[in-house]
Amino acid sequence: MTRTGGARTVAGLPVPVVLLVAVLAAGALLGAAVQAALSGGVAARPTVGSGPSAGPDGGSDGGSDDEPDAVPGPVRPAAGRERCADGSDPAASLRPSRAAGPAVERVRRAGRLVVGVDQNSYLWGYFDPFSREFTGFDIELVKAIATDLLGPDPEIVYKTIPTDQRIPALRRRQVDMVVRTMSITCDRIRQVAFSTAYFEAGQQILAPEDSRITGFDASLRGRRLCTAAGSTAQTLLEKDSRGARPVYADNQLDCLVRLQLGEVDAVMTDSALAAGQAAQDPSVRLVGDPLTVEPYGVAMNLGDEDLVRRVNKVLEDYRRGGADSAWTTAYERWLADRMETAEPAPPAPAYRD
């Protein structure tokens, strides 16, 4: 455990390690040796979808760019925000409050905040091997929450968790919260609690610059399309893969590496994460339109209602001030040069009580 930037950082839960082929735009190289030293992980071999389009060995039998493409169909138009079966907005959370209930007091008694994060999502949450600190847009928010709960120079324990372990880690109380580009969905709000949304993104395709893939359309037919297991992209692909051969990995960075190695033909992920991957590797680009509108929230255990309200109060303050807000400051530092939003602003909070 090392103390950096006023917070103690550890790589906690096991996370698969991959060798990043591209050099990060900021100059940091997240190599396998560094990742292993941090998390004690091992190289992961992603699994391949077992649907009717996948071959027996998970490989491609006609998806290379050397073969004729299917005639592209129309790109699916960008969808609106998800609505649950009863018509409610899954991103509607509990009204903010500074009251200190059982969950807030539990964190204070422990004297530290344990947060599930990513260690390899450039711009969002990653471990910089040179500064030996976790950093990124999500990490800025973690620090604001920890400071509110624990005061100046708070102790933060960062536990790195794979995409499909975010909900189990919360339900088992291995972490106090997860701040890891986690989309708020109707399915997830039955399992964990969420703050109000602090960012919005949408599922999009990332492909090599010279690829003939044009988006989420028939140009994907026969192609190997990688995404993280347990992600909203996996849910979409299980409903409609557009003829692609799904490849599931533990983390989105694994998909970028497989793309760089020629083991898959494209990646499907949140547009915000894809922007970070494109920043790591200029030879890839976003294609087509976003397919969804997905709000990111801070996830917590369903029983920690007072902590949800406290985090919503932090977010209320974090958004306040327009161009001078902490949210905008973090956006300008991490995302302004990579996102295509003309006038960035945090999503308006929605409440259900």
Short mmCIF file of C-alpha atoms in Angstrom, two decimals, residues 63-225:
data_model
loop_
_atom_site.label_atom_id
_atom_site.label_comp_id
_atom_site.label_asym_id
_atom_site.label_seq_id
_atom_site.Cartn_x
_atom_site.Cartn_y
_atom_site.Cartn_z
CA GLY A 63 -14.44 -11.92 -41.04
CA SER A 64 -11.08 -10.58 -42.22
CA ASP A 65 -10.84 -7.39 -44.22
CA ASP A 66 -9.33 -9.42 -47.09
CA GLU A 67 -12.72 -10.87 -47.94
CA PRO A 68 -15.77 -9.19 -49.46
CA ASP A 69 -17.99 -7.35 -47.03
CA ALA A 70 -21.70 -7.77 -46.73
CA VAL A 71 -23.56 -4.79 -48.09
CA PRO A 72 -23.97 -2.47 -45.11
CA GLY A 73 -27.49 -2.05 -43.82
CA PRO A 74 -28.81 1.11 -42.24
CA VAL A 75 -27.18 2.18 -39.01
CA ARG A 76 -29.54 1.78 -36.09
CA PRO A 77 -30.63 5.28 -35.06
CA ALA A 78 -29.46 6.53 -31.70
CA ALA A 79 -31.86 5.39 -29.00
CA GLY A 80 -33.32 7.43 -26.22
CA ARG A 81 -32.74 6.83 -22.52
CA GLU A 82 -33.92 3.49 -21.21
CA ARG A 83 -37.30 3.32 -19.49
CA CYS A 84 -38.24 0.50 -17.15
CA ALA A 85 -41.34 -1.65 -17.61
CA ASP A 86 -43.39 0.62 -15.34
CA GLY A 87 -42.30 3.69 -17.32
CA SER A 88 -39.89 4.93 -14.66
CA ASP A 89 -36.45 6.39 -15.28
CA PRO A 90 -33.77 4.02 -13.90
CA ALA A 91 -31.51 7.02 -13.27
CA ALA A 92 -33.99 8.57 -10.81
CA SER A 93 -32.27 8.40 -7.43
CA LEU A 94 -32.89 9.47 -3.81
CA ARG A 95 -32.94 13.16 -2.93
CA PRO A 96 -29.66 14.52 -1.56
CA SER A 97 -29.04 14.83 2.17
CA ARG A 98 -26.06 15.48 4.40
CA ALA A 99 -27.51 13.30 7.15
CA ALA A 100 -25.11 10.69 8.51
CA GLY A 101 -26.94 7.38 8.77
CA PRO A 102 -25.58 3.85 9.36
CA ALA A 103 -23.65 3.57 6.08
CA VAL A 104 -21.98 6.98 6.39
CA GLU A 105 -21.06 6.23 10.01
CA ARG A 106 -19.64 2.84 8.98
CA VAL A 107 -17.26 4.57 6.57
CA ARG A 108 -16.28 7.12 9.21
CA ARG A 109 -15.61 4.48 11.84
CA ALA A 110 -13.40 2.61 9.38
CA GLY A 111 -11.54 5.85 8.70
CA ARG A 112 -11.27 5.10 5.01
CA LEU A 113 -13.39 4.81 1.88
CA VAL A 114 -13.06 1.57 -0.12
CA VAL A 115 -13.91 2.14 -3.78
CA GLY A 116 -14.10 -0.25 -6.70
CA VAL A 117 -12.41 1.30 -9.73
CA ASP A 118 -10.78 0.43 -13.01
CA GLN A 119 -6.98 0.51 -13.34
CA ASN A 120 -6.75 0.55 -17.12
CA SER A 121 -9.45 2.84 -18.57
CA TYR A 122 -7.39 5.75 -19.85
CA LEU A 123 -8.91 9.16 -19.06
CA TRP A 124 -11.45 7.60 -16.67
CA GLY A 125 -9.72 5.42 -14.09
CA TYR A 126 -6.20 4.09 -14.49
CA PHE A 127 -3.02 3.59 -12.51
CA ASP A 128 -0.17 5.76 -13.74
CA PRO A 129 3.02 3.71 -13.22
CA PHE A 130 5.16 6.85 -13.18
CA SER A 131 3.27 8.85 -10.56
CA ARG A 132 2.09 5.60 -8.92
CA GLU A 133 -1.35 7.12 -8.47
CA PHE A 134 -4.83 6.27 -9.65
CA THR A 135 -6.07 9.07 -11.84
CA GLY A 136 -8.77 10.05 -14.33
CA PHE A 137 -12.25 11.60 -14.49
CA ASP A 138 -13.82 8.97 -12.23
CA ILE A 139 -10.99 9.29 -9.72
CA GLU A 140 -11.60 13.04 -9.40
CA LEU A 141 -15.14 12.25 -8.30
CA VAL A 142 -13.94 9.59 -5.85
CA LYS A 143 -11.68 12.16 -4.18
CA ALA A 144 -14.54 14.65 -3.86
CA ILE A 145 -16.78 12.04 -2.20
CA ALA A 146 -14.03 10.86 0.15
CA THR A 147 -13.20 14.41 1.21
CA ASP A 148 -16.85 15.09 2.00
CA LEU A 149 -17.16 11.92 4.09
CA LEU A 150 -13.78 11.93 5.84
CA GLY A 151 -12.41 15.44 5.63
CA PRO A 152 -9.16 16.74 4.12
CA ASP A 153 -6.49 14.26 3.09
CA PRO A 154 -8.85 11.25 3.25
CA GLU A 155 -7.69 7.68 3.13
CA ILE A 156 -9.00 5.99 -0.02
CA VAL A 157 -8.52 2.32 -0.78
CA TYR A 158 -8.83 1.70 -4.51
CA LYS A 159 -9.78 -1.87 -5.35
CA THR A 160 -9.51 -2.79 -9.01
CA ILE A 161 -12.38 -4.97 -10.18
CA PRO A 162 -13.33 -6.48 -13.56
CA THR A 163 -16.48 -5.24 -15.26
CA ASP A 164 -18.57 -8.30 -14.35
CA GLN A 165 -17.50 -8.15 -10.68
CA ARG A 166 -18.80 -4.66 -9.93
CA ILE A 167 -22.20 -5.79 -8.68
CA PRO A 168 -20.93 -8.87 -6.76
CA ALA A 169 -18.32 -6.71 -4.99
CA LEU A 170 -21.03 -4.33 -3.80
CA ARG A 171 -23.46 -7.04 -2.75
CA ARG A 172 -20.72 -8.82 -0.77
CA ARG A 173 -19.66 -5.47 0.75
CA GLN A 174 -16.11 -5.84 -0.48
CA VAL A 175 -16.28 -2.15 -1.40
CA ASP A 176 -18.28 0.83 -0.15
CA MET A 177 -19.04 1.98 -3.66
CA VAL A 178 -18.08 1.52 -7.30
CA VAL A 179 -17.04 4.48 -9.46
CA ARG A 180 -16.18 2.80 -12.73
CA THR A 181 -18.06 4.18 -15.77
CA MET A 182 -21.03 2.09 -14.62
CA SER A 183 -24.24 2.60 -16.61
CA ILE A 184 -27.50 2.84 -14.68
CA THR A 185 -29.97 0.31 -16.11
CA CYS A 186 -33.35 -1.15 -15.16
CA ASP A 187 -31.75 -4.53 -14.52
CA ARG A 188 -28.96 -3.15 -12.35
CA ILE A 189 -31.14 -0.99 -10.08
CA ARG A 190 -32.77 -4.18 -8.83
CA GLN A 191 -29.36 -5.34 -7.58
CA VAL A 192 -27.53 -2.21 -6.44
CA ALA A 193 -28.34 1.41 -5.67
CA PHE A 194 -27.15 4.31 -7.80
CA SER A 195 -26.50 7.99 -7.31
CA THR A 196 -27.86 10.48 -9.79
CA ALA A 197 -26.08 10.45 -13.15
CA TYR A 198 -22.75 12.24 -13.41
CA PHE A 199 -22.10 11.55 -17.11
CA GLU A 200 -23.87 10.21 -20.19
CA ALA A 201 -22.43 8.05 -22.97
CA GLY A 202 -23.71 5.53 -25.51
CA GLN A 203 -22.65 2.20 -27.01
CA GLN A 204 -20.53 2.64 -30.14
CA ILE A 205 -18.20 0.69 -32.41
CA LEU A 206 -14.42 1.17 -32.36
CA ALA A 207 -12.58 -0.12 -35.44
CA PRO A 208 -9.20 0.29 -37.18
CA GLU A 209 -8.82 3.35 -39.40
CA ASP A 210 -8.58 1.18 -42.52
CA SER A 211 -11.50 -1.10 -41.59
CA ARG A 212 -14.59 -1.33 -43.80
CA ILE A 213 -16.79 -1.60 -40.74
CA THR A 214 -19.13 1.38 -40.80
CA GLY A 215 -21.02 1.02 -37.53
CA PHE A 216 -23.53 -1.28 -35.86
CA ASP A 217 -24.84 -2.59 -39.15
CA ALA A 218 -24.46 -5.40 -41.68
CA SER A 219 -20.77 -4.52 -42.15
CA LEU A 220 -20.24 -6.45 -38.89
CA ARG A 221 -21.43 -9.73 -40.37
CA GLY A 222 -18.83 -12.43 -39.79
CA ARG A 223 -16.56 -10.06 -37.86
CA ARG A 224 -15.17 -10.75 -34.42
CA LEU A 225 -16.61 -8.09 -32.12
#
